[in-house]
CSV table of C-alpha atoms and ligand atoms in Angstrom, one decimal:
chain,number,residue,atom,x,y,z
A,1,MET,CA,55.2,110.2,105.3
A,2,LYS,CA,58.6,110.9,103.8
A,3,LEU,CA,58.1,114.6,104.4
A,4,LEU,CA,57.2,113.9,108.0
A,5,CYS,CA,60.3,111.8,108.5
A,6,LEU,CA,62.4,114.5,107.0
A,7,LEU,CA,60.9,117.1,109.2
A,8,PHE,CA,61.6,115.0,112.3
A,9,PHE,CA,65.0,114.3,111.1
A,10,LEU,CA,65.9,118.0,110.7
A,11,ILE,CA,64.7,119.2,114.0
A,12,ILE,CA,66.1,122.7,114.2
A,13,VAL,CA,66.8,123.0,117.9
A,14,ALA,CA,68.1,126.0,119.6
A,15,ASP,CA,68.0,126.1,123.4
A,16,PRO,CA,69.4,129.4,124.5
A,17,CYS,CA,69.2,128.4,128.2
A,18,SER,CA,71.6,125.6,127.9
A,19,SER,CA,75.4,125.7,127.4
A,20,GLN,CA,75.1,122.2,126.0
A,21,ASN,CA,75.1,121.9,122.2
A,22,THR,CA,72.0,120.3,120.9
A,23,PHE,CA,72.6,120.7,117.1
A,24,PHE,CA,75.3,120.8,114.5
A,25,GLU,CA,76.1,124.1,112.9
A,26,PRO,CA,78.4,123.3,109.9
A,27,GLY,CA,81.1,125.9,109.3
A,28,ALA,CA,80.7,127.7,112.7
A,29,ILE,CA,83.4,127.6,115.3
A,30,TRP,CA,82.8,124.4,117.3
A,31,LYS,CA,83.9,124.6,120.9
A,32,ASP,CA,84.8,121.8,123.2
A,33,THR,CA,83.4,121.4,126.6
A,34,GLU,CA,86.0,123.9,127.9
A,35,GLY,CA,85.0,126.5,125.4
A,36,LYS,CA,88.1,126.0,123.1
A,37,HIS,CA,87.8,125.7,119.3
A,38,ILE,CA,88.0,122.0,118.5
A,39,ASN,CA,91.3,121.1,116.9
A,40,ALA,CA,90.8,117.8,115.1
A,41,HIS,CA,91.2,118.3,111.3
A,42,GLY,CA,91.2,115.5,108.7
A,43,GLY,CA,89.6,113.4,111.4
A,44,GLY,CA,87.9,110.1,111.9
A,45,ILE,CA,85.6,108.6,114.6
A,46,TYR,CA,85.8,105.4,116.5
A,47,SER,CA,82.9,104.5,118.8
A,48,GLU,CA,82.8,102.2,121.7
A,49,GLY,CA,79.6,101.6,123.8
A,50,ASP,CA,78.0,105.0,124.1
A,51,THR,CA,81.1,107.0,123.5
A,52,TYR,CA,82.4,108.4,120.3
A,53,TYR,CA,86.1,109.3,120.0
A,54,TRP,CA,87.0,112.0,117.4
A,55,TYR,CA,90.7,111.9,116.3
A,56,GLY,CA,92.2,114.6,114.2
A,57,GLU,CA,95.2,116.6,113.2
A,58,HIS,CA,96.1,119.2,115.8
A,59,LYS,CA,96.9,122.2,113.6
A,60,GLY,CA,98.7,125.4,114.3
A,61,GLN,CA,98.8,128.2,111.8
A,62,SER,CA,100.6,126.0,109.4
A,63,SER,CA,99.7,122.4,108.6
A,64,ILE,CA,103.0,121.0,109.8
A,65,ALA,CA,102.7,118.7,112.8
A,66,GLN,CA,103.9,120.5,116.0
A,67,VAL,CA,101.8,118.6,118.5
A,68,GLY,CA,100.3,115.4,117.0
A,69,VAL,CA,96.9,113.8,116.9
A,70,ARG,CA,94.3,115.1,119.3
A,71,VAL,CA,91.3,113.1,120.6
A,72,TYR,CA,87.9,114.3,121.9
A,73,SER,CA,85.1,112.2,123.4
A,74,SER,CA,81.4,112.6,123.3
A,75,SER,CA,78.2,110.7,124.0
A,76,ASP,CA,75.9,112.7,121.7
A,77,LEU,CA,78.2,113.9,118.9
A,78,TYR,CA,77.4,117.6,119.7
A,79,ASN,CA,79.4,118.1,122.9
A,80,TRP,CA,83.1,117.1,122.8
A,81,LYS,CA,85.5,116.8,125.7
A,82,ASN,CA,89.2,117.3,125.0
A,83,GLU,CA,91.0,114.0,125.9
A,84,GLY,CA,94.4,115.3,125.0
A,85,ILE,CA,97.0,114.1,122.6
A,86,ALA,CA,96.5,110.6,121.4
A,87,LEU,CA,99.7,110.4,119.4
A,88,ALA,CA,102.4,113.0,120.2
A,89,VAL,CA,105.0,114.1,117.7
A,90,SER,CA,108.5,113.2,118.9
A,91,ASN,CA,111.2,115.6,120.1
A,92,ASP,CA,113.8,113.2,118.7
A,93,LEU,CA,115.1,114.6,115.4
A,94,ASP,CA,115.7,111.1,114.2
A,95,SER,CA,112.1,110.0,114.7
A,96,GLU,CA,109.9,109.6,111.6
A,97,ILE,CA,107.2,111.5,113.5
A,98,THR,CA,109.5,114.3,114.7
A,99,LYS,CA,108.0,117.8,115.2
A,100,GLY,CA,107.9,119.3,111.8
A,101,SER,CA,106.7,116.1,110.0
A,102,VAL,CA,103.3,116.1,108.4
A,103,ILE,CA,100.7,113.9,110.1
A,104,GLU,CA,97.3,113.8,108.3
A,105,ARG,CA,93.9,112.1,108.4
A,106,PRO,CA,94.4,109.8,111.4
A,107,LYS,CA,91.9,107.0,111.7
A,108,VAL,CA,91.5,104.6,114.6
A,109,ILE,CA,90.1,101.1,114.7
A,110,TYR,CA,89.9,98.5,117.4
A,111,ASN,CA,91.2,95.0,117.0
A,112,ASN,CA,89.1,92.4,118.8
A,113,LYS,CA,91.8,89.7,118.6
A,114,THR,CA,94.6,91.7,120.1
A,115,GLY,CA,92.6,94.1,122.2
A,116,LYS,CA,94.6,97.0,120.8
A,117,TYR,CA,93.6,100.3,119.3
A,118,VAL,CA,95.3,100.8,116.0
A,119,MET,CA,95.8,104.3,114.4
A,120,TRP,CA,96.7,104.6,110.8
A,121,PHE,CA,97.7,108.0,109.3
A,122,HIS,CA,99.3,109.7,106.4
A,123,LEU,CA,102.9,110.6,107.2
A,124,GLU,CA,105.3,112.9,105.4
A,125,LEU,CA,108.8,113.1,106.6
A,126,LYS,CA,110.2,116.4,107.9
A,127,ASN,CA,111.5,118.8,105.3
A,128,GLN,CA,110.5,116.6,102.4
A,129,GLY,CA,107.2,118.3,101.4
A,130,TYR,CA,104.8,115.6,100.3
A,131,ALA,CA,107.5,113.4,98.7
A,132,ALA,CA,107.7,110.6,101.2
A,133,ALA,CA,104.0,109.6,100.7
A,134,ARG,CA,104.0,107.0,103.5
A,135,THR,CA,101.4,105.5,105.7
A,136,GLY,CA,102.2,105.2,109.5
A,137,VAL,CA,100.8,103.1,112.2
A,138,ALA,CA,100.6,103.4,116.0
A,139,ILE,CA,99.1,101.3,118.7
A,140,SER,CA,97.5,101.8,122.2
A,141,ASP,CA,95.7,100.0,125.0
A,142,SER,CA,93.2,102.8,125.4
A,143,PRO,CA,91.1,104.7,122.9
A,144,THR,CA,92.5,108.0,124.2
A,145,GLY,CA,96.1,106.8,124.0
A,146,PRO,CA,98.9,107.4,124.4
A,147,PHE,CA,99.5,105.7,121.0
A,148,LYS,CA,102.9,104.2,120.5
A,149,TYR,CA,104.3,104.9,117.1
A,150,LEU,CA,105.3,101.6,115.3
A,151,LYS,CA,106.5,102.3,111.8
A,152,SER,CA,105.7,104.0,108.5
A,153,TYR,CA,106.3,102.9,104.9
A,154,ARG,CA,105.1,102.8,101.3
A,155,PRO,CA,102.9,99.7,101.3
A,156,ASN,CA,102.7,96.7,99.0
A,157,ALA,CA,106.3,96.6,97.9
A,158,ASN,CA,107.0,93.8,95.5
A,159,VAL,CA,103.4,92.7,95.0
A,160,TRP,CA,101.2,93.4,92.0
A,161,PRO,CA,97.6,94.4,92.5
A,162,LEU,CA,94.9,91.9,91.9
A,163,ASN,CA,93.8,91.7,88.3
A,164,PHE,CA,96.9,93.4,87.0
A,165,PRO,CA,97.7,91.8,83.6
A,166,LEU,CA,101.1,90.3,83.0
A,167,SER,CA,101.4,92.6,80.0
A,168,ASN,CA,101.2,95.6,82.3
A,169,GLN,CA,103.7,94.1,84.7
A,170,LYS,CA,106.2,93.8,81.9
A,171,ARG,CA,106.1,97.1,80.0
A,172,THR,CA,109.5,98.5,79.2
A,173,LYS,CA,110.8,101.8,80.4
A,174,LYS,CA,110.9,103.1,76.8
A,175,ASN,CA,107.1,103.0,76.6
A,176,GLU,CA,106.8,105.3,79.6
A,177,LEU,CA,108.7,108.4,78.5
A,178,TYR,CA,105.6,110.4,77.7
A,179,GLU,CA,105.1,114.0,78.7
A,180,TRP,CA,102.7,114.7,81.5
A,181,TRP,CA,99.1,115.2,80.7
A,182,THR,CA,99.3,113.9,77.1
A,183,PRO,CA,96.8,111.2,76.2
A,184,GLU,CA,99.7,108.7,75.8
A,185,TRP,CA,100.7,109.5,79.4
A,186,LYS,CA,97.2,109.1,80.6
A,187,ALA,CA,96.9,105.7,78.9
A,188,ALA,CA,100.2,104.6,80.4
A,189,LEU,CA,99.1,105.8,83.8
A,190,ILE,CA,96.0,103.7,83.6
A,191,GLU,CA,98.0,100.7,82.5
A,192,GLY,CA,100.2,101.0,85.6
A,193,LEU,CA,103.1,103.4,84.9
A,194,TYR,CA,103.5,104.3,88.5
A,195,VAL,CA,102.7,100.9,89.9
A,196,ARG,CA,105.7,99.6,88.0
A,197,ARG,CA,107.9,102.5,89.0
A,198,ASP,CA,107.1,102.0,92.7
A,199,PHE,CA,107.0,98.2,92.6
A,200,ARG,CA,110.2,97.7,94.6
A,201,GLU,CA,110.0,100.6,97.0
A,202,GLY,CA,106.3,100.2,97.7
A,203,GLN,CA,103.3,102.2,96.5
A,204,MET,CA,102.8,105.9,97.4
A,205,SER,CA,100.2,106.4,100.2
A,206,ARG,CA,98.8,109.9,100.8
A,207,ASP,CA,95.2,110.7,101.7
A,208,MET,CA,93.8,107.7,103.4
A,209,THR,CA,91.1,106.0,105.5
A,210,VAL,CA,90.6,102.6,107.1
A,211,PHE,CA,87.4,100.6,106.9
A,212,VAL,CA,86.4,97.6,109.0
A,213,ASP,CA,83.9,95.3,107.4
A,214,ASP,CA,81.2,93.3,109.1
A,215,ASP,CA,83.4,90.2,109.1
A,216,GLY,CA,86.1,92.1,111.0
A,217,LYS,CA,88.5,92.4,108.0
A,218,ALA,CA,90.0,95.8,107.8
A,219,TYR,CA,91.0,97.7,104.6
A,220,HIS,CA,93.4,100.6,104.1
A,221,ILE,CA,92.3,102.9,101.3
A,222,HIS,CA,94.7,105.5,100.0
A,223,SER,CA,95.6,107.9,97.2
A,224,SER,CA,98.5,106.5,95.3
A,225,GLU,CA,100.3,106.8,92.0
A,226,GLU,CA,101.0,110.5,92.4
A,227,ASN,CA,97.4,110.9,93.6
A,228,GLN,CA,96.1,109.6,90.3
A,229,THR,CA,94.7,106.3,91.5
A,230,LEU,CA,93.2,105.1,94.8
A,231,HIS,CA,94.5,101.8,96.2
A,232,ILE,CA,92.4,99.5,98.4
A,233,SER,CA,94.5,97.1,100.5
A,234,GLU,CA,93.6,94.4,103.0
A,235,LEU,CA,95.1,94.6,106.5
A,236,THR,CA,96.4,91.6,108.4
A,237,ASP,CA,94.3,90.1,111.2
A,238,ASP,CA,96.0,92.3,113.8
A,239,TYR,CA,95.5,95.4,111.6
A,240,LEU,CA,99.2,96.3,111.8
A,241,ASP,CA,100.3,95.4,108.3
A,242,PHE,CA,99.2,94.9,104.7
A,243,THR,CA,98.4,91.3,103.6
A,244,SER,CA,99.6,92.0,100.0
A,245,ARG,CA,96.1,91.6,98.6
A,246,TRP,CA,95.3,95.0,97.0
A,247,THR,CA,93.6,96.5,94.1
A,248,ARG,CA,93.5,99.8,92.1
A,249,MET,CA,90.3,101.7,92.1
A,250,LYS,CA,89.4,103.9,89.1
A,251,PRO,CA,92.9,104.0,87.7
A,252,GLY,CA,93.7,107.6,86.6
A,253,GLY,CA,90.5,108.8,88.4
A,254,GLN,CA,92.3,111.4,90.5
A,255,ASN,CA,90.5,110.7,93.7
A,256,GLU,CA,91.7,111.7,97.2
A,257,ALA,CA,90.1,112.2,100.7
A,258,PRO,CA,88.4,108.8,100.6
A,259,ALA,CA,85.6,108.0,103.1
A,260,VAL,CA,83.9,104.5,103.0
A,261,PHE,CA,80.7,103.2,104.6
A,262,LYS,CA,78.4,100.3,104.0
A,263,HIS,CA,74.6,100.1,103.8
A,264,ASN,CA,72.7,96.9,103.2
A,265,ASP,CA,75.6,95.0,101.6
A,266,THR,CA,76.5,97.9,99.4
A,267,TYR,CA,79.8,99.7,99.9
A,268,TYR,CA,79.8,103.4,99.3
A,269,MET,CA,82.8,105.7,98.9
A,270,ILE,CA,82.9,109.5,98.9
A,271,THR,CA,86.1,111.2,97.6
A,272,SER,CA,87.2,114.6,96.3
A,273,GLY,CA,89.2,115.6,93.3
A,274,LEU,CA,92.7,117.0,93.4
A,275,THR,CA,92.8,120.7,94.2
A,276,GLY,CA,95.1,120.8,97.3
A,277,TRP,CA,93.4,122.8,100.1
A,278,ALA,CA,90.8,124.3,97.8
A,279,PRO,CA,87.4,122.6,97.7
A,280,ASN,CA,86.1,120.9,94.6
A,281,ALA,CA,83.1,118.8,93.7
A,282,ALA,CA,82.9,115.5,95.7
A,283,ARG,CA,82.5,112.2,94.0
A,284,SER,CA,80.6,109.1,95.1
A,285,PHE,CA,80.8,105.4,94.2
A,286,SER,CA,79.2,102.2,95.1
A,287,ALA,CA,80.3,98.5,94.9
A,288,LYS,CA,79.0,95.1,95.9
A,289,SER,CA,82.5,94.1,97.0
A,290,ILE,CA,85.2,96.2,98.6
A,291,TRP,CA,87.4,95.0,95.7
A,292,GLY,CA,85.1,96.6,93.2
A,293,PRO,CA,84.1,97.1,90.5
A,294,TRP,CA,83.1,100.6,91.8
A,295,LYS,CA,80.4,102.4,90.0
A,296,SER,CA,80.6,106.2,89.7
A,297,LEU,CA,77.5,107.9,91.1
A,298,GLY,CA,78.5,111.5,90.6
A,299,ASN,CA,78.6,114.4,93.1
A,300,PRO,CA,76.6,113.5,96.2
A,301,ALA,CA,76.4,117.2,97.2
A,302,THR,CA,73.2,118.9,96.1
A,303,GLY,CA,71.9,122.4,95.9
A,304,LYS,CA,73.8,125.6,96.3
A,305,LEU,CA,77.6,125.2,96.6
A,306,ALA,CA,77.4,121.6,95.5
A,307,GLN,CA,80.2,122.2,93.0
A,308,VAL,CA,82.6,122.9,95.9
A,309,THR,CA,80.9,120.4,98.3
A,310,PHE,CA,79.8,123.3,100.5
A,311,ASN,CA,83.4,124.5,100.7
A,312,SER,CA,84.6,121.3,102.2
A,313,GLN,CA,86.6,118.1,101.5
A,314,SER,CA,85.5,114.7,102.8
A,315,THR,CA,87.4,113.0,105.6
A,316,TYR,CA,85.1,110.4,107.1
A,317,VAL,CA,81.6,109.0,107.1
A,318,LEU,CA,80.2,108.0,110.5
A,319,THR,CA,77.5,105.4,110.9
A,320,VAL,CA,75.6,106.8,113.8
A,321,ASN,CA,75.0,104.4,116.7
A,322,GLY,CA,71.4,103.5,117.5
A,323,VAL,CA,70.0,105.6,114.7
A,324,GLU,CA,69.4,103.0,112.1
A,325,ASP,CA,70.9,103.7,108.7
A,326,THR,CA,72.0,107.2,109.6
A,327,PHE,CA,75.2,108.3,108.0
A,328,LEU,CA,77.0,111.5,108.7
A,329,TYR,CA,79.3,113.2,106.2
A,330,MET,CA,82.4,114.7,107.9
A,331,GLY,CA,84.3,117.2,105.9
A,332,ASP,CA,87.0,119.8,106.4
A,333,ARG,CA,86.7,123.4,105.4
A,334,TRP,CA,90.4,124.1,105.2
A,335,ASN,CA,91.9,127.5,105.9
A,336,PRO,CA,95.4,127.3,104.5
A,337,LYS,CA,96.2,130.8,105.7
A,338,ASN,CA,95.5,129.8,109.2
A,339,HIS,CA,95.0,126.1,109.6
A,340,ILE,CA,93.9,126.2,113.2
A,341,ASP,CA,90.8,128.1,112.0
A,342,GLY,CA,89.7,125.2,109.7
A,343,ARG,CA,86.0,124.4,110.2
A,344,TYR,CA,84.0,121.2,110.3
A,345,ILE,CA,81.2,120.5,107.9
A,346,TRP,CA,79.1,117.6,109.1
A,347,LEU,CA,75.9,116.9,107.2
A,348,PRO,CA,73.4,114.0,107.0
A,349,ILE,CA,73.8,111.6,104.1
A,350,LYS,CA,70.6,110.2,102.6
A,351,ILE,CA,70.7,107.2,100.3
A,352,LYS,CA,68.2,107.9,97.5
A,353,ASN,CA,67.8,105.5,94.7
A,354,LYS,CA,71.0,103.7,95.8
A,355,LYS,CA,73.0,107.0,95.7
A,356,PRO,CA,74.3,109.0,98.6
A,357,GLU,CA,73.0,112.6,98.7
A,358,ILE,CA,74.2,115.4,100.9
A,359,GLU,CA,72.2,118.5,101.4
A,360,TRP,CA,73.2,121.7,103.2
A,361,PHE,CA,71.6,122.7,106.5
A,362,ASP,CA,72.6,125.7,108.5
A,363,LYS,CA,71.7,123.9,111.7
A,364,TRP,CA,70.5,120.4,112.1
A,365,ALA,CA,70.1,117.6,114.7
A,366,LEU,CA,69.8,113.8,114.6
A,367,SER,CA,66.6,112.3,115.6
A,368,LYS,CA,65.5,108.7,116.0
A,369,TYR,CA,64.1,108.9,112.5
A,370,ASN,CA,66.6,107.7,109.9
A,371,SER,CA,67.9,109.5,106.9
A,372,ILE,CA,67.4,106.7,104.4
A,373,GLN,CA,64.6,106.8,101.8
A,374,PRO,CA,63.7,103.4,100.4
B,401,LIG,C1,94.5,117.7,100.1
B,401,LIG,C2,94.5,116.6,101.1
B,401,LIG,O1,93.2,116.0,101.1
B,401,LIG,C3,94.8,117.1,102.4
B,401,LIG,O2,94.7,116.1,103.4
B,401,LIG,C4,96.2,117.7,102.3
B,401,LIG,O3,97.1,116.6,102.1
B,401,LIG,C5,96.3,118.7,101.2
B,401,LIG,N1,95.9,118.1,100.0
B,401,LIG,C6,97.7,119.2,101.1
B,401,LIG,O4,97.8,120.1,100.0
């Protein structure tokens, strides 16, 4: 029976008579409905009714933002219509999102209370490399935008994380003068070296995602502490701010590229390690509460090229509408020599023995059969 389900799930469809896409082909050039290579890297998906909206970084040859965040729409996840620029970079040199800044990993959620679409993204200020480490937020009345830029900052200034002992809050500077990568440094890092350093200014926020729970509460999950530790923060009811409730996940764990999803009351997270644009082995975690504790489940990728996650880095996990318990891994195959040529690696996630598993398929399609094995 399991085999039958799997066979149905992986219907390898190729219809040469149709210009419509009927399957995913990870790593190939994916064209939009006008025949142009889709330009939506580090993306995320928001769905409303029967429509999916795919937001991503519009890249040129370099990864610097020259255009902004592009959005595509689709009703089947295979065929994507270009809906234009959802959040445009600014021509004003004084703007934080001026042309030449870095805008990465945009994620959009809808707020039921305000009726607004909210976009969060990783922002680096122009000519500062990755030093600013901010999160930015923009708002719109429509899923396709235009999104209006509101602000950016390092979050959680002047608030300690949950469960952060008083002894860690009070450590003296003298204790922190360790050399990088020594065991003493690692121990100090785990005990909050950078949390204390950035306490007043706010915590660093680089690779990020947002996750809306069943009760409507939203969370911002980002790489912080010089990318050494992920932070999970609750957003306010309008999704436009941080509530000051936040926690550290796997201190010193060196996780970035977080993607969160939920299945049967269990939260799952997929992340990568820290190797810049180069791929590495993904990691996976589960928890009974978004606040943790998070259990490490190892690399969810299986088979050939699992050690480099099929040459990709996670960006989002999509829960597919109407196909019960079907989760789709969305990853980027970066091309740092020519970013516009970065490719999309979308693959099914199966939950086996309470662990996510991702297998490679050259071509695959969704079916009404789900990907979950009991
Ligand atoms: C890896 C991150 O996941 C990407 O989003 C990007 O920030 C690169 N690092 C930059 O080196």
